[in-house]
């Protein structure tokens, strides 16, 4: 038993309340789930899956190679994993969190004649435990990556909502991210919203959601 249909119904309700013209995509975060549960979600119609660890992305995507799935990398990236990530070619990397990391990707992508879609992660809640560029430097870093890393195709930004019981703090962190997103030329993907806050994220303009724990009982 999974909760995919209930989650989709809630997303749809929040989407209509925000705008009937908004198009929203769900990435099912599969880091807690085993292969049979991923297949269960696939059979329920889900095609996009996200992992936060490179080794799990590799193991699960290889094991499910015969399924028409797309894989998203959503977690913090260590430099020594870049070659593995490039060889896996995920559909989208959500977590480019510095100019230096972007340059490392660019160097190796260029050498291999490959391109890779990606988002810039912004630490919009200013929490030390979170990765991401600061609110102040986000636009400059984004433009600089676009200019100097043509093989790393930046198409938007990602953010994790504030870790708080206070809704207004969570909303604030989403609004700040949306404002930066709107200021970027050609940015089309705004990845924000997890199990506890995806309806708030939708109300702030998110168009890519990363939802894990709400999909199954744990
Ligand atoms: C785990 C994770 C999620 C999903 O979190 P849930 O609260 O289980 O929905 C989303 N984004 C990132 C970056 C994660 O690591």
XYZ file of C-alpha atoms and ligand atoms in Angstrom:
233
model
C 0.000 0.000 0.000
C 1.348 3.408 -0.910
C -0.005 6.954 -0.729
C 0.938 8.103 -4.213
C -2.638 8.850 -5.289
C -3.391 10.828 -2.101
C -0.219 12.857 -2.528
C -1.055 13.548 -6.177
C -4.579 14.652 -5.174
C -3.154 17.096 -2.608
C -0.644 18.434 -5.123
C -3.444 18.959 -7.621
C -5.576 20.838 -5.095
C -2.702 23.137 -4.160
C -1.797 23.591 -7.824
C -5.310 24.715 -8.769
C -5.340 27.129 -5.819
C -2.043 28.626 -7.033
C -2.788 28.688 -10.758
C -4.594 26.430 -13.184
C -1.798 27.175 -15.646
C 0.976 25.941 -13.382
C 2.624 22.676 -14.459
C 4.059 20.679 -11.564
C 6.220 17.593 -11.619
C 6.781 15.135 -8.793
C 10.104 13.465 -8.071
C 9.470 10.480 -5.783
C 12.381 10.404 -3.357
C 13.205 6.705 -3.090
C 16.056 6.855 -0.563
C 13.976 5.100 2.132
C 12.426 2.548 -0.211
C 13.566 -0.762 -1.610
C 13.326 -1.960 -5.192
C 9.911 -3.598 -4.804
C 8.458 -0.357 -3.425
C 9.913 1.647 -6.308
C 8.314 -0.817 -8.724
C 5.021 -0.403 -6.856
C 5.198 3.378 -7.398
C 6.127 2.800 -11.045
C 3.027 0.634 -11.444
C 1.042 3.509 -9.933
C 2.315 5.714 -12.769
C 5.382 7.351 -11.200
C 8.386 7.747 -13.500
C 10.790 10.243 -11.860
C 12.763 9.112 -8.803
C 15.333 10.904 -6.654
C 18.229 9.699 -4.521
C 20.486 11.765 -2.276
C 23.503 9.420 -2.290
C 25.499 8.658 -5.408
C 26.057 4.999 -4.512
C 22.293 4.459 -4.006
C 21.501 6.257 -7.241
C 23.925 3.948 -8.991
C 22.715 0.716 -7.372
C 19.002 1.399 -7.837
C 19.193 2.862 -11.323
C 21.270 -0.111 -12.516
C 18.968 -2.626 -10.889
C 15.952 -0.940 -12.513
C 17.653 -0.354 -15.856
C 14.931 -2.165 -17.804
C 12.258 0.265 -16.518
C 11.645 3.575 -18.311
C 12.488 5.709 -15.267
C 14.321 9.004 -14.899
C 16.691 9.523 -11.980
C 17.382 12.743 -10.109
C 20.357 13.378 -7.837
C 19.173 15.560 -4.954
C 21.898 15.302 -2.286
C 25.131 17.089 -1.479
C 27.914 16.125 -3.892
C 31.514 15.229 -3.023
C 34.087 16.091 -5.674
C 35.353 12.491 -5.744
C 31.921 11.321 -6.963
C 31.793 13.511 -10.057
C 33.063 10.869 -12.497
C 30.512 8.328 -11.255
C 27.714 10.885 -11.539
C 28.707 11.799 -15.081
C 28.788 8.141 -16.088
C 25.264 7.674 -14.640
C 23.931 10.801 -16.446
C 20.989 11.521 -14.138
C 18.047 13.362 -15.698
C 18.710 16.327 -13.393
C 21.168 17.211 -10.619
C 19.380 19.403 -8.043
C 22.352 20.101 -5.823
C 25.117 22.114 -7.474
C 26.142 24.201 -4.462
C 29.244 26.145 -5.494
C 31.023 27.665 -8.467
C 33.964 25.385 -7.741
C 31.814 22.241 -7.992
C 30.291 23.543 -11.242
C 33.772 24.093 -12.689
C 34.802 20.563 -11.778
C 31.750 19.212 -13.591
C 32.411 21.459 -16.567
C 36.006 20.271 -16.940
C 35.063 16.607 -16.971
C 31.891 16.990 -19.025
C 33.836 18.903 -21.654
C 36.564 16.259 -21.736
C 33.934 13.573 -22.373
C 31.875 15.633 -24.799
C 28.797 15.359 -22.583
C 26.197 17.730 -21.167
C 24.320 17.510 -17.872
C 21.140 19.316 -16.733
C 21.402 20.857 -13.268
C 19.977 23.251 -10.677
C 21.797 25.588 -8.307
C 20.984 24.871 -4.663
C 20.312 27.940 -2.539
C 20.480 27.909 1.260
C 17.501 30.209 1.553
C 16.813 29.406 5.213
C 20.399 30.335 6.179
C 20.779 27.094 8.160
C 24.340 25.942 8.768
C 23.405 22.280 8.359
C 22.254 22.927 4.792
C 24.292 23.084 1.615
C 23.788 25.749 -0.993
C 24.946 29.170 -2.002
C 23.830 32.117 0.084
C 20.850 34.255 -0.879
C 23.176 37.187 -1.499
C 25.498 35.402 -3.902
C 22.931 33.165 -5.620
C 22.280 35.296 -8.697
C 25.929 36.095 -9.309
C 26.982 32.443 -8.948
C 24.132 31.317 -11.201
C 25.085 33.750 -13.969
C 28.730 32.927 -13.605
C 28.076 29.171 -13.959
C 25.902 29.826 -17.000
C 28.687 31.808 -18.572
C 31.639 29.578 -17.710
C 30.083 26.086 -17.684
C 28.264 25.562 -20.986
C 28.228 21.752 -20.586
C 26.509 22.005 -17.194
C 23.127 23.194 -18.335
C 21.669 25.193 -15.447
C 17.907 25.449 -15.751
C 16.818 26.713 -12.352
C 17.246 26.517 -8.603
C 16.573 24.172 -5.699
C 16.005 24.867 -2.040
C 15.079 22.990 1.115
C 12.423 24.747 3.216
C 13.341 26.129 6.622
C 13.448 23.474 9.340
C 10.822 25.012 11.588
C 7.413 24.521 13.166
C 6.702 28.100 12.221
C 4.895 28.118 8.875
C 5.795 31.729 8.218
C 9.513 30.887 8.381
C 9.058 28.061 5.891
C 7.054 30.304 3.565
C 9.688 33.021 3.864
C 12.414 30.605 2.744
C 10.318 29.567 -0.265
C 9.444 33.167 -1.166
C 13.080 34.202 -1.108
C 13.933 31.328 -3.457
C 11.058 32.227 -5.794
C 12.227 35.820 -5.929
C 15.732 34.765 -6.958
C 14.261 32.305 -9.480
C 12.198 35.083 -11.066
C 15.267 37.285 -11.415
C 17.202 34.691 -13.444
C 17.127 34.758 -17.229
C 15.723 31.529 -18.754
C 15.335 29.679 -15.447
C 12.426 27.243 -15.750
C 12.720 24.795 -12.845
C 11.997 25.670 -9.225
C 12.640 22.579 -7.081
C 11.216 22.988 -3.579
C 8.761 21.206 -1.314
C 9.157 17.918 0.585
C 6.698 15.703 2.480
C 6.074 18.207 5.275
C 5.833 21.381 3.239
C 4.999 20.678 -0.408
C 1.624 22.414 -0.302
C 3.303 25.569 1.029
C 5.979 25.257 -1.660
C 3.309 25.027 -4.367
C 1.623 28.145 -2.964
C 4.986 29.902 -3.438
C 5.421 28.789 -7.064
C 7.368 25.511 -6.908
C 7.132 23.423 -10.077
C 9.290 20.450 -9.081
C 8.583 18.627 -5.803
C 10.820 16.113 -4.016
C 8.620 13.903 -1.862
C 9.761 10.787 0.001
C 8.320 9.851 3.377
C 4.719 10.815 2.523
C 4.595 8.059 -0.135
C 4.655 5.064 2.233
C 4.123 4.274 5.893
C 7.449 3.872 7.627
C 15.156 13.156 1.665
C 15.071 14.354 0.824
C 13.827 14.815 0.359
C 12.510 14.139 0.712
O 12.225 14.305 2.055
P 10.834 13.838 2.683
O 10.639 14.732 3.834
O 11.010 12.410 3.061
O 9.778 14.008 1.650
C 13.815 15.951 -0.432
N 14.953 16.604 -0.760
C 16.157 16.196 -0.337
C 17.356 16.980 -0.731
C 16.266 15.064 0.467
O 17.469 14.662 0.897
